[in-house]
Coordinates of C-alpha atoms in Angstrom, one line a residue:
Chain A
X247 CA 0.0 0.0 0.0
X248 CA 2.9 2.2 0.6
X249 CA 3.8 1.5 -2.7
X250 CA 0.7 2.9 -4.0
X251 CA 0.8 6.1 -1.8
X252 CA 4.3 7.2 -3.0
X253 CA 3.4 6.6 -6.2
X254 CA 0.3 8.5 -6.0
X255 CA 2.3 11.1 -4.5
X256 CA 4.6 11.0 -7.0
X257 CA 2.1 12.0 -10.0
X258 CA 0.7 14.5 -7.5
X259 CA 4.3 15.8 -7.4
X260 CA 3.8 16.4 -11.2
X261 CA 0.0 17.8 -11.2
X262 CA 1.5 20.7 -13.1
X263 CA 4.7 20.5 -14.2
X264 CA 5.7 17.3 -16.0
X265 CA 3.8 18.0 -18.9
X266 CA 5.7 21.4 -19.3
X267 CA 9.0 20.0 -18.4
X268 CA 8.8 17.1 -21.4
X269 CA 7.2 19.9 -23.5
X270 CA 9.9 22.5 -23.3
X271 CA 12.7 19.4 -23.7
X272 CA 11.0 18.4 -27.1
X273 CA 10.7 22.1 -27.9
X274 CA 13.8 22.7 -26.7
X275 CA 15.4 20.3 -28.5
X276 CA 14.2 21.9 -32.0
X277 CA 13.2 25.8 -31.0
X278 CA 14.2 28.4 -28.6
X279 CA 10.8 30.2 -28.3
X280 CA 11.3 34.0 -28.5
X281 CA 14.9 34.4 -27.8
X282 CA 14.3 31.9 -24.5
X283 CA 16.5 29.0 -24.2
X284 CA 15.4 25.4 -23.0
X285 CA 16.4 26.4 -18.8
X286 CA 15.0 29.8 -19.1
X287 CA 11.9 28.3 -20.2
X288 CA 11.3 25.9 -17.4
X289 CA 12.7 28.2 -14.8
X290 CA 9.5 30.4 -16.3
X291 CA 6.9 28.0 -16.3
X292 CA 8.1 26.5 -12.6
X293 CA 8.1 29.8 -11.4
X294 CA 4.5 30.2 -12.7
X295 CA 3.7 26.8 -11.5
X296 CA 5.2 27.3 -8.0
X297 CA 3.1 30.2 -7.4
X298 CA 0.3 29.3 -8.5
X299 CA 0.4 26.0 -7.1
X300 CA 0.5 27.9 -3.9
X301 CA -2.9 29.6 -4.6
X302 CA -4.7 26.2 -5.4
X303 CA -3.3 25.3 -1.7
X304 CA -5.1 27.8 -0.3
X305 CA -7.4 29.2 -2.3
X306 CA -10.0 26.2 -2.9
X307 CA -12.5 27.7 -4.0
X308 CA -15.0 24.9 -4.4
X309 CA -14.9 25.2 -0.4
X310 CA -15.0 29.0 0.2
X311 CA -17.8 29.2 -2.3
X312 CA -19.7 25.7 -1.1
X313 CA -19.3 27.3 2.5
X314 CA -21.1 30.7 1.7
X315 CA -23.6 29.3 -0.2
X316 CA -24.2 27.3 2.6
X317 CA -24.1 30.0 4.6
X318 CA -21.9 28.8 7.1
X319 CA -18.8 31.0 6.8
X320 CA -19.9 32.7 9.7
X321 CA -18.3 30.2 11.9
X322 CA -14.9 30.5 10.7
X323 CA -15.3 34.7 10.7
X324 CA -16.5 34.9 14.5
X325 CA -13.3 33.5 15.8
X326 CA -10.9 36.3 17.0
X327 CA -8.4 36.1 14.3
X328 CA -8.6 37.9 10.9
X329 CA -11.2 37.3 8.3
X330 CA -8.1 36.3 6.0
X331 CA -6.5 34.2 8.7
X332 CA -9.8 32.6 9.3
X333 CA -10.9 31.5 5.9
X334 CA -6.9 31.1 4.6
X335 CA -6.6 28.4 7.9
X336 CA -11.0 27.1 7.3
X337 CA -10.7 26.4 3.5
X338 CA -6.9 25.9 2.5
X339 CA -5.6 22.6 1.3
X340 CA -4.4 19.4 3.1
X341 CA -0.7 17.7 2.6
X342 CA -1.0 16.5 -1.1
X343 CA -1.4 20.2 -1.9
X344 CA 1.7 21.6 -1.1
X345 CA 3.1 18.0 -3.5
X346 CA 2.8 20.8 -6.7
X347 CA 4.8 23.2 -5.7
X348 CA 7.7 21.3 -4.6
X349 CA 7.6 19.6 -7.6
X350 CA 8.0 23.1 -9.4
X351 CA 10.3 24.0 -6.7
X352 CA 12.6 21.0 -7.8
X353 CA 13.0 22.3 -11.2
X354 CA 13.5 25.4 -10.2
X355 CA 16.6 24.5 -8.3
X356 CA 17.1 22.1 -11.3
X357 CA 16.8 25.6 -13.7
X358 CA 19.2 27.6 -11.5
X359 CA 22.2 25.4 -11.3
X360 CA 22.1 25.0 -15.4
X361 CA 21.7 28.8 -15.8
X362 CA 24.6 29.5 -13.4
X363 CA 22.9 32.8 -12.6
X364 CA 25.1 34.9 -9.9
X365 CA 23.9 34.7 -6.0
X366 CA 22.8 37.7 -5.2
X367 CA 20.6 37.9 -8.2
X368 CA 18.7 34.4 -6.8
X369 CA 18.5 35.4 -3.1
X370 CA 16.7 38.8 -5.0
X371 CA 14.6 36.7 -6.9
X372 CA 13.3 34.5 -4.0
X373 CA 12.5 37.2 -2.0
X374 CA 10.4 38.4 -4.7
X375 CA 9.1 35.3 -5.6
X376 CA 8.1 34.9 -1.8
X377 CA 6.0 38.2 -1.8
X378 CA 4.4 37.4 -5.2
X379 CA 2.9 34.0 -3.4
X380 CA 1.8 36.7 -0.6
X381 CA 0.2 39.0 -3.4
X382 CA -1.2 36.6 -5.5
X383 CA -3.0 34.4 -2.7
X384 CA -4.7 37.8 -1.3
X385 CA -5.8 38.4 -4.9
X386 CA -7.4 35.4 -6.3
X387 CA -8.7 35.3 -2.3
X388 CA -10.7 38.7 -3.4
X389 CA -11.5 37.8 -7.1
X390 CA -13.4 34.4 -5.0
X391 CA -15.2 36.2 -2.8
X392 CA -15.9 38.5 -5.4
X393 CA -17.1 36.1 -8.0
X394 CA -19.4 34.6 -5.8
X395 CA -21.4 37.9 -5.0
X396 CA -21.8 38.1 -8.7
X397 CA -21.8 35.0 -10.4
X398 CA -22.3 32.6 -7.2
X399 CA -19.3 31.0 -9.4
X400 CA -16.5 29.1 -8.0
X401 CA -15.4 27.9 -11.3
X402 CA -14.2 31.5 -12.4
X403 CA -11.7 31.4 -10.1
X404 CA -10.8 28.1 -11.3
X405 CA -10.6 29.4 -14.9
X406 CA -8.6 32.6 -14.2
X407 CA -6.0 30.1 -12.2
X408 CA -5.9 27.8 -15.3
X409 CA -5.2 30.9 -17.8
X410 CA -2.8 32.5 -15.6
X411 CA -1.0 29.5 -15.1
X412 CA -1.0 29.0 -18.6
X413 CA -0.4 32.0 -20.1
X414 CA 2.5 32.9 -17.7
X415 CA 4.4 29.7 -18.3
X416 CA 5.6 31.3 -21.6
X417 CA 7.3 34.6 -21.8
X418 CA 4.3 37.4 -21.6
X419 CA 5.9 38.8 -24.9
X420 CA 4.9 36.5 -27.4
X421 CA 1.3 37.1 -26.5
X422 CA 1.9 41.0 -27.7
X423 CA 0.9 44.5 -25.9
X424 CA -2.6 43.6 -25.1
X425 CA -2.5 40.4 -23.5
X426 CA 0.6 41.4 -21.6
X427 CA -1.2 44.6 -20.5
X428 CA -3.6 42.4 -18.9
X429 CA -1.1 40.2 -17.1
X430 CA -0.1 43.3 -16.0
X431 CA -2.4 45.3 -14.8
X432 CA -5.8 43.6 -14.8
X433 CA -4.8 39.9 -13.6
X434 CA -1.4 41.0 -12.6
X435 CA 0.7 38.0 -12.4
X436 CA 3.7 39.2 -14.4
X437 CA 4.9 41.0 -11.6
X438 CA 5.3 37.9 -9.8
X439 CA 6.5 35.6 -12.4
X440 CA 7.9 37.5 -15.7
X441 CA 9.2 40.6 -15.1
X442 CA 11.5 39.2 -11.7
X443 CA 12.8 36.8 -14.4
X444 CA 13.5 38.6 -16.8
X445 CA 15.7 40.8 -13.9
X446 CA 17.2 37.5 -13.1
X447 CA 18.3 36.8 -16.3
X448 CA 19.5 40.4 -17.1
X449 CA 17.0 40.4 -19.7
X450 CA 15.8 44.2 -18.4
X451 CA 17.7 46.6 -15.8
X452 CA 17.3 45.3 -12.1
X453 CA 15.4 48.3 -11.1
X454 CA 12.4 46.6 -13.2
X455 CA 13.0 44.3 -10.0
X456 CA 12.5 46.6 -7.6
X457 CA 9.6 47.5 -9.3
X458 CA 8.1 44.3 -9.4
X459 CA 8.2 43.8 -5.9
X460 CA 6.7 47.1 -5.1
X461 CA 3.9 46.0 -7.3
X462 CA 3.2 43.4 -5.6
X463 CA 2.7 45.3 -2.3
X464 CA 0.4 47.5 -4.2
X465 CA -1.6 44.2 -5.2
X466 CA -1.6 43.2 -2.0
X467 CA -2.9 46.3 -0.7
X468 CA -5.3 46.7 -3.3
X469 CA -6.5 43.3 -3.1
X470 CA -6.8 43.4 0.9
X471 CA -9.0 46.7 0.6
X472 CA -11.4 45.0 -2.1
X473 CA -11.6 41.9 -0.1
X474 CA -12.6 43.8 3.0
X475 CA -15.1 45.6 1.1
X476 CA -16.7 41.9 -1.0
X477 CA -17.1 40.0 2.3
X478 CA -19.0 42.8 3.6
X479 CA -22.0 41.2 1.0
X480 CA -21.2 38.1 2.3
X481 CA -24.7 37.3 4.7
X482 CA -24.4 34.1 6.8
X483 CA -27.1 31.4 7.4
X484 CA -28.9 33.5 10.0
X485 CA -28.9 36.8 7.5
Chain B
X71 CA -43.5 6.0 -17.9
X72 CA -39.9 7.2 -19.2
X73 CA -37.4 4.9 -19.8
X74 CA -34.9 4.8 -16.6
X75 CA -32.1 5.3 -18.1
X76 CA -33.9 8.7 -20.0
X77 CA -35.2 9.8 -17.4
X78 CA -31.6 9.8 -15.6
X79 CA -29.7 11.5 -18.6
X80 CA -32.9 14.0 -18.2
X81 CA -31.9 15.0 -14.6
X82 CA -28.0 14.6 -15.1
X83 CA -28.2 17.4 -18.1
X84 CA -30.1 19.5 -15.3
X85 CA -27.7 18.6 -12.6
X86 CA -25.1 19.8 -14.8
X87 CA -26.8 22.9 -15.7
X88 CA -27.6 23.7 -12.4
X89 CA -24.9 26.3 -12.1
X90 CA -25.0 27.9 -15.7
X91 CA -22.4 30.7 -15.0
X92 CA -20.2 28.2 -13.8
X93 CA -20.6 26.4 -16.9
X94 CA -20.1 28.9 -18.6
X95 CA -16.8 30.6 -17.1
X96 CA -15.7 26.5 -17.3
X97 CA -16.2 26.0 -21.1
X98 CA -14.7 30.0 -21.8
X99 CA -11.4 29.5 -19.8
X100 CA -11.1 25.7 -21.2
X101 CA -10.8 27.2 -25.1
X102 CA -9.0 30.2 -24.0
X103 CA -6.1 28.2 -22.0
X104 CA -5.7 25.8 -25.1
X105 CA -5.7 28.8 -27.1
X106 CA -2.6 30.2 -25.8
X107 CA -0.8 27.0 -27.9
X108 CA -1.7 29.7 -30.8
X109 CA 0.8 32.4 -30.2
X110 CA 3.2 30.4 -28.9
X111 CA 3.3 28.5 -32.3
X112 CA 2.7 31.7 -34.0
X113 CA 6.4 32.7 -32.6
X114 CA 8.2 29.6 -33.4
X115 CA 7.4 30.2 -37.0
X116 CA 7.3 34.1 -37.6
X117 CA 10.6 33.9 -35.0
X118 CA 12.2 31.1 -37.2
X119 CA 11.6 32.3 -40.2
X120 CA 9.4 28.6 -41.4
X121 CA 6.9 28.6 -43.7
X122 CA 6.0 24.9 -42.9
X123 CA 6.7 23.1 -40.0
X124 CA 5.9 18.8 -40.3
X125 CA 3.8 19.6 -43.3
X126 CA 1.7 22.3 -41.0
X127 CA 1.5 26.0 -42.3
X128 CA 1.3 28.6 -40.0
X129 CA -2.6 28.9 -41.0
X130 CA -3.2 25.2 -40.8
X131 CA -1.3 25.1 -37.0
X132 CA -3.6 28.3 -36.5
X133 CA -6.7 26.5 -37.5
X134 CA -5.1 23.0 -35.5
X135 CA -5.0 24.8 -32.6
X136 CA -8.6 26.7 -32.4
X137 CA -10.5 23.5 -33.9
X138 CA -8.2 20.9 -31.2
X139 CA -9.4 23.5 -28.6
X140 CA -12.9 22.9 -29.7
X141 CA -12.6 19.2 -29.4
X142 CA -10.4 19.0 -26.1
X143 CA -13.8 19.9 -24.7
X144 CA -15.7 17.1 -25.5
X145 CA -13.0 14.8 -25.3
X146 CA -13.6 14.1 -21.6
X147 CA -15.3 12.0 -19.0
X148 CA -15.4 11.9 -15.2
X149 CA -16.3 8.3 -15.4
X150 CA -13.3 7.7 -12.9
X151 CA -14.3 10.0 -10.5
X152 CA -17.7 8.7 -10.5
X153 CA -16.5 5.1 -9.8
X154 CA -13.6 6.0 -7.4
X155 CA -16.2 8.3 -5.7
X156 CA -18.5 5.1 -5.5
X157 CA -16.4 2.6 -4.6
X158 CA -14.4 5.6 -2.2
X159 CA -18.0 5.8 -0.2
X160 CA -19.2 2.2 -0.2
X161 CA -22.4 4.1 -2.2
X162 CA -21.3 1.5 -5.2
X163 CA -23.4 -1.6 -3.1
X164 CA -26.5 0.6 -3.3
X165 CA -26.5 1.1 -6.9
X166 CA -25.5 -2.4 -8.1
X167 CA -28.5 -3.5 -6.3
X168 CA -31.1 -0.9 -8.4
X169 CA -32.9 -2.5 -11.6
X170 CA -30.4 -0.9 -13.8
X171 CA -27.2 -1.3 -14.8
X172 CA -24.5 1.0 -13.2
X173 CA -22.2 1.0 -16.1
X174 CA -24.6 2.7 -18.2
X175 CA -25.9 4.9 -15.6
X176 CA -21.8 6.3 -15.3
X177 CA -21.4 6.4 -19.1
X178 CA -25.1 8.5 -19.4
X179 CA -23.9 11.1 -15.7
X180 CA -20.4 11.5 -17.7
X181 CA -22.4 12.1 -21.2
X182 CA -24.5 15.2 -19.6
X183 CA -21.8 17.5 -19.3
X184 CA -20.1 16.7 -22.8
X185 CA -23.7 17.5 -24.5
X186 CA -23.5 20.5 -22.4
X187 CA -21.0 21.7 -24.3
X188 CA -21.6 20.9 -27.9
X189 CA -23.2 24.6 -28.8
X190 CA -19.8 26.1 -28.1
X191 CA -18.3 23.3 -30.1
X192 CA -20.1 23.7 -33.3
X193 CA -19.6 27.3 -33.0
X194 CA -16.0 27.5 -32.6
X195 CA -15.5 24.7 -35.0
X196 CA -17.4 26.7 -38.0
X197 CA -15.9 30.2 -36.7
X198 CA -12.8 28.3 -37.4
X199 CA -13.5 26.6 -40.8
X200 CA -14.9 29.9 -42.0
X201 CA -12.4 32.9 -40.6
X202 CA -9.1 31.3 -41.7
X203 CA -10.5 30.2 -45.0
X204 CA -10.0 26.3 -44.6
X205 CA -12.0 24.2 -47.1
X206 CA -13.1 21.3 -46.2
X207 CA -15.2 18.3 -47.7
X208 CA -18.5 16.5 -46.7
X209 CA -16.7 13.3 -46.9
X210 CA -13.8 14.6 -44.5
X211 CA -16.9 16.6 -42.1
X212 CA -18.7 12.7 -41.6
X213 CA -15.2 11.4 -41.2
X214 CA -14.8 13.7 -38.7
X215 CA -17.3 13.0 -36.7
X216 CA -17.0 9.9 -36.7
X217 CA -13.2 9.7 -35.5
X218 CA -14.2 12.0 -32.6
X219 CA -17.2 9.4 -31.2
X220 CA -14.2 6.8 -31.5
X221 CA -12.3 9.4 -29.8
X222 CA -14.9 10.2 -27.2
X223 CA -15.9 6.2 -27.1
X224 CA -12.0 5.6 -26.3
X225 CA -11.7 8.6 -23.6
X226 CA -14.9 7.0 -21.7
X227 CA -13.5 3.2 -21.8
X228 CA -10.4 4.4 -20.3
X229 CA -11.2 6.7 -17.8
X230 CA -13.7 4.1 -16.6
X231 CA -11.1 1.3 -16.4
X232 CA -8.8 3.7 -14.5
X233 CA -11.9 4.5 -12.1
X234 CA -12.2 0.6 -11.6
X235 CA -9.0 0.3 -10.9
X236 CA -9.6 2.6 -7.3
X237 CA -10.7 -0.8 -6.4
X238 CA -7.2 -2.0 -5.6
X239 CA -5.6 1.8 -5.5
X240 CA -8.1 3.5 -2.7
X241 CA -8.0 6.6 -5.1
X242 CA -7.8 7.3 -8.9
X243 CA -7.2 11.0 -8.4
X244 CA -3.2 10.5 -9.4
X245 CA -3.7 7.9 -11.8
X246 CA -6.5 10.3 -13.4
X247 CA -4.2 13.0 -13.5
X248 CA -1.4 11.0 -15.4
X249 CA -4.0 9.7 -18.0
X250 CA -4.9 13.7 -18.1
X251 CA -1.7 14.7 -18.8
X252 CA -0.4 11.8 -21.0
X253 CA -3.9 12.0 -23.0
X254 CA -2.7 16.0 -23.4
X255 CA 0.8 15.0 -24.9
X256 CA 0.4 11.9 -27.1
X257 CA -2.7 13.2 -28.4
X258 CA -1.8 16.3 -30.1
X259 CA -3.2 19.2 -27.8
X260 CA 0.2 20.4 -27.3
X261 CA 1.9 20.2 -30.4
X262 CA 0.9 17.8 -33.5
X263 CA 2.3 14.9 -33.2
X264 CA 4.1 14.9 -36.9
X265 CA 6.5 17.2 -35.0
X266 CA 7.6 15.0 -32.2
X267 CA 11.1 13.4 -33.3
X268 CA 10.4 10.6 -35.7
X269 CA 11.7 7.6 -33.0
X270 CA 8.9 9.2 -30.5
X271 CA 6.1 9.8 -33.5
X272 CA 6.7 6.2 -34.8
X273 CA 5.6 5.0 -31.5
X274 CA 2.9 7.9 -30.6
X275 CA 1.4 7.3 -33.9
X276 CA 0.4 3.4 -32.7
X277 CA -1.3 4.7 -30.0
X278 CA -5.1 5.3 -29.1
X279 CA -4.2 8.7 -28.0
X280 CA -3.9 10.4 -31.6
X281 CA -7.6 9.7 -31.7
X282 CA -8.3 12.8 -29.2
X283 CA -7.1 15.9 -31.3
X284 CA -4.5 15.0 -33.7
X285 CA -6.3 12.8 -36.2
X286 CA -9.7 14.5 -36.0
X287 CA -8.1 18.0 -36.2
X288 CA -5.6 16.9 -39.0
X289 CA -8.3 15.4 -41.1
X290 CA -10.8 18.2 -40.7
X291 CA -7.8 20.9 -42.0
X292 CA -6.5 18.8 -45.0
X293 CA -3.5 17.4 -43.4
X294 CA -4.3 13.5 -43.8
X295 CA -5.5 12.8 -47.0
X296 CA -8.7 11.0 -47.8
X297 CA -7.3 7.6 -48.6
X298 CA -5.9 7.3 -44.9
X299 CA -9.7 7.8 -43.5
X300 CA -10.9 3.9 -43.2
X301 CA -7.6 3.3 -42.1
X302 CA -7.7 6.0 -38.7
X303 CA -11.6 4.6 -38.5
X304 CA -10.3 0.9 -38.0
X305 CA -7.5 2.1 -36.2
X306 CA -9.7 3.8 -33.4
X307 CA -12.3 0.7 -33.4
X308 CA -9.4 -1.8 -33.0
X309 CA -8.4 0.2 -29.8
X310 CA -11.7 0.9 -28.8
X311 CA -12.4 -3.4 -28.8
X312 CA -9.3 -4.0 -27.1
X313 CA -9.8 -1.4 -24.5
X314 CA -13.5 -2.7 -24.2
X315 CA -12.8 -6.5 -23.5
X316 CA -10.1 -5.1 -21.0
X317 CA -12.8 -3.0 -19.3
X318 CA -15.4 -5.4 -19.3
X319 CA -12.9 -8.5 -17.8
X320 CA -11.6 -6.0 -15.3
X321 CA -14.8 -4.7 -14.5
X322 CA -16.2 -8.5 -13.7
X323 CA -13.1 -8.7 -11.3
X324 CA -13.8 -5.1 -9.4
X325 CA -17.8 -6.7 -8.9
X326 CA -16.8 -9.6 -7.3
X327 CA -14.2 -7.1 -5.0
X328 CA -16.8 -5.0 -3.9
X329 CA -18.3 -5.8 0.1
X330 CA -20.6 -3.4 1.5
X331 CA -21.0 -2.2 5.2
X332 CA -22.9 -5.1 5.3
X333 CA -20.7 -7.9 4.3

């Protein structure tokens, strides 16, 4: 039975990523996709998936929606922590969640050590990659609650995590100005995924990473303000 | 009185339709996230220079990805979760007992939600035929068809083997997401397979897989000639008997498996 486990854990460990990582070899092997080479590639799409695979962890939001149509939310909110707290510690996932992010995280490491990128640049680029989790848990936590007062949807969510993780596992670029505008400013996960790698990788001047990172407190910021303001419509069993 | 096994497909398509909006938002961000595949393709050839990559033009890979998009929506089931989720909850020794037969009752609960999404389907498909200016013939449109029901008839037959097997397994969620994955690879949503390297395609091409988007998309655009059609149609029917007798032996087994809270 143990057997079986690991090996469930195993293709767990490669929810997102082993598809990409055979992908970009085959790719690799023939193409380098807009000026991107084979490492730079997976280090992208890894970086995406680690991220992201952070927000399925504890955004679920079958749960978070299933628990205010239900009504029921109330019993996580009247405990005297934060609302955030509450429904981060009420809804998120169990152990086989965290399995997709450290199989990114392994190819990450596997990335770095073939693109022989200087030190100072990765300890930048964790840090950033650390508050881009932070920013882009708090905003697909407001686009849930928010998508539930107006479409009583939890699939949205779903959806946007789907493109996002998509979309972002390729340079923004190739998409041209409009799409990237929107993975910029509308569902902005390029400040937690592209632009910090493109700093790594001295693609653009490492103010742009500076930049990044103070984006992401700005989506944070924004994102706690609209949260506070969506749960407010939130009306429990009782009314 | 209706027909039971009607009447069930009657409320699944409700159940399924329950939450439109979520339906909805579901089917959008499906065809939008296989989209993508378009500019990244789009790049390799503008970027490279290639007017024709594995016998593809750029507008044929275009019309590839947008039609394979369309298709990647029906070509799925949740007959495994159904069964794991059965046999996961004991609930599987209530329904084996009903006048009807369970298999059916999976295959019609999985068939809701792909009818569901035929309108969107059609429309892309057409959208696709029409803006990029493919033509097309009435013998490749019935051929067509008929390769994705083999296709869909294949996706079903697996998917509920794999859900059998959460007899011995406790859980079919990882083998699920392998069959996802590998289904996504081998056939053809990611790139088609002509491109793979020829010791990889010589094997991919002998497998069931090419049945989901690859040969369906290829024939629809012009890329496999007319003269290859019987052959891709007794292709997919060999797999789909093989796969069958495999289901139905395994299936047999997983009955005799099954004890309820009652013994």
């Amino acid at each position: 039975m143990e057997f079986i486990e690991n090996i469930k854990y195993f293709m767990l460990c490669q929810k997102y990523h082993w598809k990409e990582f055979f992908t970009y070899r085959l790719q690799g092997l023939i193409w380098i996709i807009a000026g991107w080479n084979y490492y730079q590639l997976l280090l992208l799409a890894n970086t995406s998936g680690f991220i992201i695979g952070f927000v399925w962890y504890f955004i679920i939001a079958w749960n978070i929606v299933d628990g205010m149509r239900a009504g029921e939310l109330d019993k996580y909110l009247i405990r005297p922590f934060g609302k955030i707290t509450c429904i981060l510690s009420g809804y998120s996932g169990n152990l086989t969640g965290v399995a997709g992010p450290i199989g990114s995280l392994l190819l990450i490491i596997y990335s770095l050590v073939n693109l022989k990128l200087q030190l100072l640049s990765i300890v930048m680029f964790i840090f950033s990659m650390l508050i881009g989790i932070a920013a882009i848990v708090m905003l697909f936590l407001f686009i849930t609650v928010l998508a539930y007062l107006f479409m009583n949807s939890a699939q949205f969510t779903n959806s946007m995590l789907n493109i996002s993780f998509s979309a972002n596992s390729y340079p923004l670029a190739i998409y041209g100005i409009g799409i990237q505008l929107i993975f910029t400013l509308i569902l902005p996960i390029g400040f937690a995924v592209y632009y910090p790698i493109q700093a790594l990788l001295g693609v653009i001047n490492p103010i742009f990473a500076i930049i990044s990172v103070f984006g992401l407190f700005i989506i944070i910021a924004v994102s706690k303000l609209g949260f506070d303001k969506a749960i407010r419509g939130y009306s429990s069993g009782g009314g | 009185m209706d027909n039971p096994y009607i009447a069930f497909f009657k409320i699944s398509i409700k159940d399924s339709s329950a939450y439109f909006k979520d339906y909805l938002t579901y089917t959008i961000g499906r065809i939008l996230t296989y989209m993508l595949m378009i500019f990244v393709w789009n790049i390799v050839y503008i970027g490279g220079h290639l007017s024709e990559i594995g016998s593809f033009s750029l507008m044929q890979i275009d019309a590839y990805f947008v039609i394979g998009g369309a298709i990647f929506l029906i070509i799925d089931s949740k007959n495994d979760k159904i069964l794991s989720d059965d046999i996961k909850t004991g609930n599987i020794a209530k329904s084996l007992i009903k006048p009807v037969n369970y298999v059916y009752m999976v295959f019609l609960e999985s068939l809701a939600d792909n009818v569901l999404v035929l309108p969107p389907v059609f429309i892309t498909i057409i959208f696709a035929l029409y803006y990029l200016g493919i033509s097309t013939s009435i013998l490749s449109i019935i051929t067509f068809i008929i390769i994705v029901l083999i296709g869909y008839a294949i996706i079903n037959v697996i998917q509920f083997i794999i859900g059998s097997l959460s007899i011995y397994t406790t859980s079919a969620f990882g083998m699920s997401i392998l069959l996802a994955n590998v289904a996504f690879i081998l056939g053809g949503a990611i790139m088609p397979l002509t491109f793979f390297p020829s010791y990889m395609s010589n094997i991919v091409l002998l497998l069931p897989f090419q049945m989901f988007i690859y040969v369906p998309t290829s024939i629809l655009i012009g890329i496999i000639p007319s003269s290859a059609y019987l052959y891709y149609i007794l292709f997919g029917l060999f797999w789909l008997l093989m796969l069958s007798v495999l289901g139905y032996f395994l299936w047999g087994h997983v009955k005799k498996k099954i004890s309820s809270a009652g013994g």
